[in-house]
Amino acid sequence: MRLFPRTLCAAGRAAWRESFPLEGRDVARWFPGHMAKGLKKMQSSLRLVDCIIEVHDARIPLSGRNPLFQETLGLKPHLLVLNKMDLADLKEQQKIIQHLEREGLKHVVFTNCVKDENVKQIIPLVTELVGSSYRYHRGEHVEYCIMVIGVPNVGKSSLINSLRRQHLRKGKAARVGGEPGITRAVMSRIQVCERPLMFLLDTPGVLAPRIPSVETGLKLALCGTVLDHLVGEETMADYLLYTLNRHQLLGYVQHYGLGEACDDIASVLKRVAVKLRKTQKVKVLTGTGDVNVIQPDYPAAARDFLRAFRSGLLGPVMLDRDLLQGRPAEEP
């Protein structure tokens, strides 16, 4: 069986490009208003900020970050939090750190904010970064103001809530959700610690103005950073299957009881739909009249495939493995 055919890489990429609406385009029109306004508001609030915490998805540590953050938010102390570490394959964690250090990111923390893993490292590290910053001159009133930034749906609000649980023993202050666009309010000021007195400015997720490539866009989409319907669940499922097979991550075979791996997304989704009893009646016109035919519900199967991946049921995945190994993502 051909799991990694060169034709799949070429033909598949052509098909993904046709169905992927965001490559090289202004993504602001898919998220009207709040992205551009959010970035401007961040810039105007910089004078109030002592440090910036950028949150990103640990499954795509090297791709999908918004380059405008570094350009427009100045030289404030910067901490990168790679969240959802429980869903990421971190066997090459040291390579990730080294790669990020070459990009100038010296302070990186991997977290799982749902279970509060490694979150206790953040406030001491922020305190140290702010204390050693030459811009920090607050006199007697020691109050820390931290801006939390990132692309949509990487866990900014989850981080804030986790910090409050850890340091204030309080519940949710920021709304969380499984899709981008939950945080609409700009610059919500939320206390997360008493000693030291620390406030976070929660911000809406802001994508880069242009998505540089189809595969970067598909990685962002798989991680829930782009709304599913903008790309199409079946297109995303096709890319996910290609990625899992290419890296020999065959947990989907066991999860769905498929028996063996397969490189044809239509075949996989059909078997998933049948297993999950996701079928639908379709009228087919024949020479003798309309006939009701039972067909697999491919969109429903694709949604379940994506849900299983996003919840970790297919095993931990590193979508940036090619970049870590120094190979362009386009080469099979």
PDB file of N, CA, C and O in Angstrom, residues 163-201:
ATOM      1  N   LEU A 163      -3.794  30.692  35.791  1.00  0.00           N
ATOM      2  CA  LEU A 163      -3.006  31.527  36.714  1.00  0.00           C
ATOM      3  C   LEU A 163      -3.850  31.957  37.914  1.00  0.00           C
ATOM      4  O   LEU A 163      -3.366  31.980  39.049  1.00  0.00           O
ATOM      5  N   ARG A 164      -5.095  32.278  37.675  1.00  0.00           N
ATOM      6  CA  ARG A 164      -5.977  32.662  38.783  1.00  0.00           C
ATOM      7  C   ARG A 164      -6.230  31.480  39.724  1.00  0.00           C
ATOM      8  O   ARG A 164      -6.271  31.659  40.944  1.00  0.00           O
ATOM      9  N   ARG A 165      -6.382  30.301  39.161  1.00  0.00           N
ATOM     10  CA  ARG A 165      -6.555  29.118  40.023  1.00  0.00           C
ATOM     11  C   ARG A 165      -5.318  28.881  40.879  1.00  0.00           C
ATOM     12  O   ARG A 165      -5.411  28.547  42.060  1.00  0.00           O
ATOM     13  N   GLN A 166      -4.146  29.057  40.267  1.00  0.00           N
ATOM     14  CA  GLN A 166      -2.894  28.775  40.954  1.00  0.00           C
ATOM     15  C   GLN A 166      -2.585  29.787  42.043  1.00  0.00           C
ATOM     16  O   GLN A 166      -2.096  29.426  43.117  1.00  0.00           O
ATOM     17  N   HIS A 167      -2.855  31.071  41.769  1.00  0.00           N
ATOM     18  CA  HIS A 167      -2.356  32.123  42.659  1.00  0.00           C
ATOM     19  C   HIS A 167      -3.437  32.865  43.447  1.00  0.00           C
ATOM     20  O   HIS A 167      -3.137  33.505  44.458  1.00  0.00           O
ATOM     21  N   LEU A 168      -4.694  32.797  42.995  1.00  0.00           N
ATOM     22  CA  LEU A 168      -5.760  33.482  43.712  1.00  0.00           C
ATOM     23  C   LEU A 168      -6.818  32.524  44.228  1.00  0.00           C
ATOM     24  O   LEU A 168      -7.727  32.943  44.945  1.00  0.00           O
ATOM     25  N   ARG A 169      -6.711  31.248  43.819  1.00  0.00           N
ATOM     26  CA  ARG A 169      -7.712  30.238  44.172  1.00  0.00           C
ATOM     27  C   ARG A 169      -9.111  30.686  43.729  1.00  0.00           C
ATOM     28  O   ARG A 169     -10.098  30.483  44.439  1.00  0.00           O
ATOM     29  N   LYS A 170      -9.171  31.321  42.573  1.00  0.00           N
ATOM     30  CA  LYS A 170     -10.440  31.801  42.044  1.00  0.00           C
ATOM     31  C   LYS A 170     -10.725  31.139  40.709  1.00  0.00           C
ATOM     32  O   LYS A 170      -9.845  30.622  40.040  1.00  0.00           O
ATOM     33  N   GLY A 171     -11.988  31.193  40.326  1.00  0.00           N
ATOM     34  CA  GLY A 171     -12.428  30.529  39.105  1.00  0.00           C
ATOM     35  C   GLY A 171     -12.209  31.358  37.862  1.00  0.00           C
ATOM     36  O   GLY A 171     -11.350  32.248  37.810  1.00  0.00           O
ATOM     37  N   LYS A 172     -13.043  31.099  36.862  1.00  0.00           N
ATOM     38  CA  LYS A 172     -12.844  31.695  35.555  1.00  0.00           C
ATOM     39  C   LYS A 172     -13.080  33.200  35.579  1.00  0.00           C
ATOM     40  O   LYS A 172     -14.047  33.683  36.139  1.00  0.00           O
ATOM     41  N   ALA A 173     -12.159  33.908  34.909  1.00  0.00           N
ATOM     42  CA  ALA A 173     -12.350  35.333  34.677  1.00  0.00           C
ATOM     43  C   ALA A 173     -12.436  35.613  33.191  1.00  0.00           C
ATOM     44  O   ALA A 173     -12.861  36.674  32.780  1.00  0.00           O
ATOM     45  N   ALA A 174     -11.987  34.669  32.387  1.00  0.00           N
ATOM     46  CA  ALA A 174     -11.992  34.833  30.934  1.00  0.00           C
ATOM     47  C   ALA A 174     -12.739  33.674  30.309  1.00  0.00           C
ATOM     48  O   ALA A 174     -12.563  32.519  30.691  1.00  0.00           O
ATOM     49  N   ARG A 175     -13.577  33.976  29.353  1.00  0.00           N
ATOM     50  CA  ARG A 175     -14.365  32.956  28.676  1.00  0.00           C
ATOM     51  C   ARG A 175     -13.470  32.154  27.735  1.00  0.00           C
ATOM     52  O   ARG A 175     -12.630  32.710  27.042  1.00  0.00           O
ATOM     53  N   VAL A 176     -13.637  30.830  27.729  1.00  0.00           N
ATOM     54  CA  VAL A 176     -12.853  29.967  26.850  1.00  0.00           C
ATOM     55  C   VAL A 176     -13.795  29.194  25.943  1.00  0.00           C
ATOM     56  O   VAL A 176     -14.974  29.016  26.245  1.00  0.00           O
ATOM     57  N   GLY A 177     -13.250  28.731  24.821  1.00  0.00           N
ATOM     58  CA  GLY A 177     -14.059  27.952  23.887  1.00  0.00           C
ATOM     59  C   GLY A 177     -13.180  27.179  22.940  1.00  0.00           C
ATOM     60  O   GLY A 177     -11.974  27.411  22.858  1.00  0.00           O
ATOM     61  N   GLY A 178     -13.784  26.267  22.189  1.00  0.00           N
ATOM     62  CA  GLY A 178     -13.037  25.399  21.294  1.00  0.00           C
ATOM     63  C   GLY A 178     -12.906  25.915  19.885  1.00  0.00           C
ATOM     64  O   GLY A 178     -12.508  25.186  18.994  1.00  0.00           O
ATOM     65  N   GLU A 179     -13.263  27.191  19.664  1.00  0.00           N
ATOM     66  CA  GLU A 179     -13.110  27.746  18.327  1.00  0.00           C
ATOM     67  C   GLU A 179     -12.624  29.179  18.433  1.00  0.00           C
ATOM     68  O   GLU A 179     -12.765  29.823  19.477  1.00  0.00           O
ATOM     69  N   PRO A 180     -12.007  29.711  17.355  1.00  0.00           N
ATOM     70  CA  PRO A 180     -11.470  31.063  17.412  1.00  0.00           C
ATOM     71  C   PRO A 180     -12.578  32.095  17.505  1.00  0.00           C
ATOM     72  O   PRO A 180     -13.711  31.871  17.092  1.00  0.00           O
ATOM     73  N   GLY A 181     -12.205  33.265  18.070  1.00  0.00           N
ATOM     74  CA  GLY A 181     -13.148  34.378  18.113  1.00  0.00           C
ATOM     75  C   GLY A 181     -13.936  34.479  19.397  1.00  0.00           C
ATOM     76  O   GLY A 181     -14.857  35.286  19.494  1.00  0.00           O
ATOM     77  N   ILE A 182     -13.608  33.675  20.434  1.00  0.00           N
ATOM     78  CA  ILE A 182     -14.353  33.740  21.695  1.00  0.00           C
ATOM     79  C   ILE A 182     -14.065  35.060  22.410  1.00  0.00           C
ATOM     80  O   ILE A 182     -14.964  35.714  22.910  1.00  0.00           O
ATOM     81  N   THR A 183     -12.786  35.458  22.483  1.00  0.00           N
ATOM     82  CA  THR A 183     -12.425  36.705  23.152  1.00  0.00           C
ATOM     83  C   THR A 183     -12.602  37.856  22.182  1.00  0.00           C
ATOM     84  O   THR A 183     -11.796  38.054  21.285  1.00  0.00           O
ATOM     85  N   ARG A 184     -13.653  38.633  22.356  1.00  0.00           N
ATOM     86  CA  ARG A 184     -13.926  39.765  21.476  1.00  0.00           C
ATOM     87  C   ARG A 184     -13.529  41.092  22.136  1.00  0.00           C
ATOM     88  O   ARG A 184     -13.139  42.025  21.461  1.00  0.00           O
ATOM     89  N   ALA A 185     -13.698  41.159  23.453  1.00  0.00           N
ATOM     90  CA  ALA A 185     -13.358  42.399  24.137  1.00  0.00           C
ATOM     91  C   ALA A 185     -11.854  42.617  24.091  1.00  0.00           C
ATOM     92  O   ALA A 185     -11.070  41.686  24.195  1.00  0.00           O
ATOM     93  N   VAL A 186     -11.466  43.868  23.922  1.00  0.00           N
ATOM     94  CA  VAL A 186     -10.054  44.204  23.830  1.00  0.00           C
ATOM     95  C   VAL A 186      -9.597  44.825  25.145  1.00  0.00           C
ATOM     96  O   VAL A 186     -10.264  45.695  25.702  1.00  0.00           O
ATOM     97  N   MET A 187      -8.472  44.365  25.637  1.00  0.00           N
ATOM     98  CA  MET A 187      -7.849  44.932  26.815  1.00  0.00           C
ATOM     99  C   MET A 187      -8.672  44.780  28.087  1.00  0.00           C
ATOM    100  O   MET A 187      -8.894  45.732  28.825  1.00  0.00           O
ATOM    101  N   SER A 188      -9.179  43.590  28.325  1.00  0.00           N
ATOM    102  CA  SER A 188      -9.801  43.307  29.617  1.00  0.00           C
ATOM    103  C   SER A 188      -8.691  43.163  30.658  1.00  0.00           C
ATOM    104  O   SER A 188      -7.775  42.371  30.479  1.00  0.00           O
ATOM    105  N   ARG A 189      -8.773  43.897  31.759  1.00  0.00           N
ATOM    106  CA  ARG A 189      -7.724  43.883  32.783  1.00  0.00           C
ATOM    107  C   ARG A 189      -8.143  42.921  33.884  1.00  0.00           C
ATOM    108  O   ARG A 189      -9.172  43.112  34.531  1.00  0.00           O
ATOM    109  N   ILE A 190      -7.343  41.896  34.101  1.00  0.00           N
ATOM    110  CA  ILE A 190      -7.717  40.813  35.007  1.00  0.00           C
ATOM    111  C   ILE A 190      -6.585  40.549  35.985  1.00  0.00           C
ATOM    112  O   ILE A 190      -5.440  40.332  35.590  1.00  0.00           O
ATOM    113  N   GLN A 191      -6.908  40.550  37.273  1.00  0.00           N
ATOM    114  CA  GLN A 191      -5.886  40.234  38.278  1.00  0.00           C
ATOM    115  C   GLN A 191      -5.643  38.736  38.306  1.00  0.00           C
ATOM    116  O   GLN A 191      -6.582  37.931  38.289  1.00  0.00           O
ATOM    117  N   VAL A 192      -4.353  38.348  38.358  1.00  0.00           N
ATOM    118  CA  VAL A 192      -4.014  36.926  38.402  1.00  0.00           C
ATOM    119  C   VAL A 192      -3.141  36.569  39.598  1.00  0.00           C
ATOM    120  O   VAL A 192      -2.922  35.388  39.872  1.00  0.00           O
ATOM    121  N   CYS A 193      -2.637  37.574  40.302  1.00  0.00           N
ATOM    122  CA  CYS A 193      -1.755  37.285  41.440  1.00  0.00           C
ATOM    123  C   CYS A 193      -1.807  38.448  42.430  1.00  0.00           C
ATOM    124  O   CYS A 193      -1.991  39.610  42.038  1.00  0.00           O
ATOM    125  N   GLU A 194      -1.648  38.118  43.726  1.00  0.00           N
ATOM    126  CA  GLU A 194      -1.660  39.135  44.775  1.00  0.00           C
ATOM    127  C   GLU A 194      -0.243  39.568  45.151  1.00  0.00           C
ATOM    128  O   GLU A 194       0.038  40.751  45.317  1.00  0.00           O
ATOM    129  N   ARG A 195       0.652  38.588  45.270  1.00  0.00           N
ATOM    130  CA  ARG A 195       2.054  38.884  45.617  1.00  0.00           C
ATOM    131  C   ARG A 195       2.974  38.136  44.670  1.00  0.00           C
ATOM    132  O   ARG A 195       3.120  36.921  44.801  1.00  0.00           O
ATOM    133  N   PRO A 196       3.540  38.854  43.706  1.00  0.00           N
ATOM    134  CA  PRO A 196       3.395  40.295  43.456  1.00  0.00           C
ATOM    135  C   PRO A 196       2.035  40.616  42.860  1.00  0.00           C
ATOM    136  O   PRO A 196       1.395  39.745  42.262  1.00  0.00           O
ATOM    137  N   LEU A 197       1.614  41.863  43.003  1.00  0.00           N
ATOM    138  CA  LEU A 197       0.353  42.298  42.429  1.00  0.00           C
ATOM    139  C   LEU A 197       0.502  42.329  40.909  1.00  0.00           C
ATOM    140  O   LEU A 197       1.294  43.082  40.368  1.00  0.00           O
ATOM    141  N   MET A 198      -0.260  41.470  40.238  1.00  0.00           N
ATOM    142  CA  MET A 198      -0.080  41.337  38.800  1.00  0.00           C
ATOM    143  C   MET A 198      -1.428  41.277  38.100  1.00  0.00           C
ATOM    144  O   MET A 198      -2.342  40.579  38.532  1.00  0.00           O
ATOM    145  N   PHE A 199      -1.521  42.059  37.024  1.00  0.00           N
ATOM    146  CA  PHE A 199      -2.707  42.086  36.189  1.00  0.00           C
ATOM    147  C   PHE A 199      -2.330  41.676  34.772  1.00  0.00           C
ATOM    148  O   PHE A 199      -1.250  42.016  34.282  1.00  0.00           O
ATOM    149  N   LEU A 200      -3.228  40.964  34.122  1.00  0.00           N
ATOM    150  CA  LEU A 200      -3.032  40.611  32.723  1.00  0.00           C
ATOM    151  C   LEU A 200      -4.052  41.350  31.873  1.00  0.00           C
ATOM    152  O   LEU A 200      -5.208  41.505  32.273  1.00  0.00           O
ATOM    153  N   LEU A 201      -3.615  41.785  30.704  1.00  0.00           N
ATOM    154  CA  LEU A 201      -4.520  42.358  29.710  1.00  0.00           C
ATOM    155  C   LEU A 201      -4.830  41.265  28.692  1.00  0.00           C
ATOM    156  O   LEU A 201      -3.961  40.847  27.936  1.00  0.00           O
TER     157      LEU A 201
END
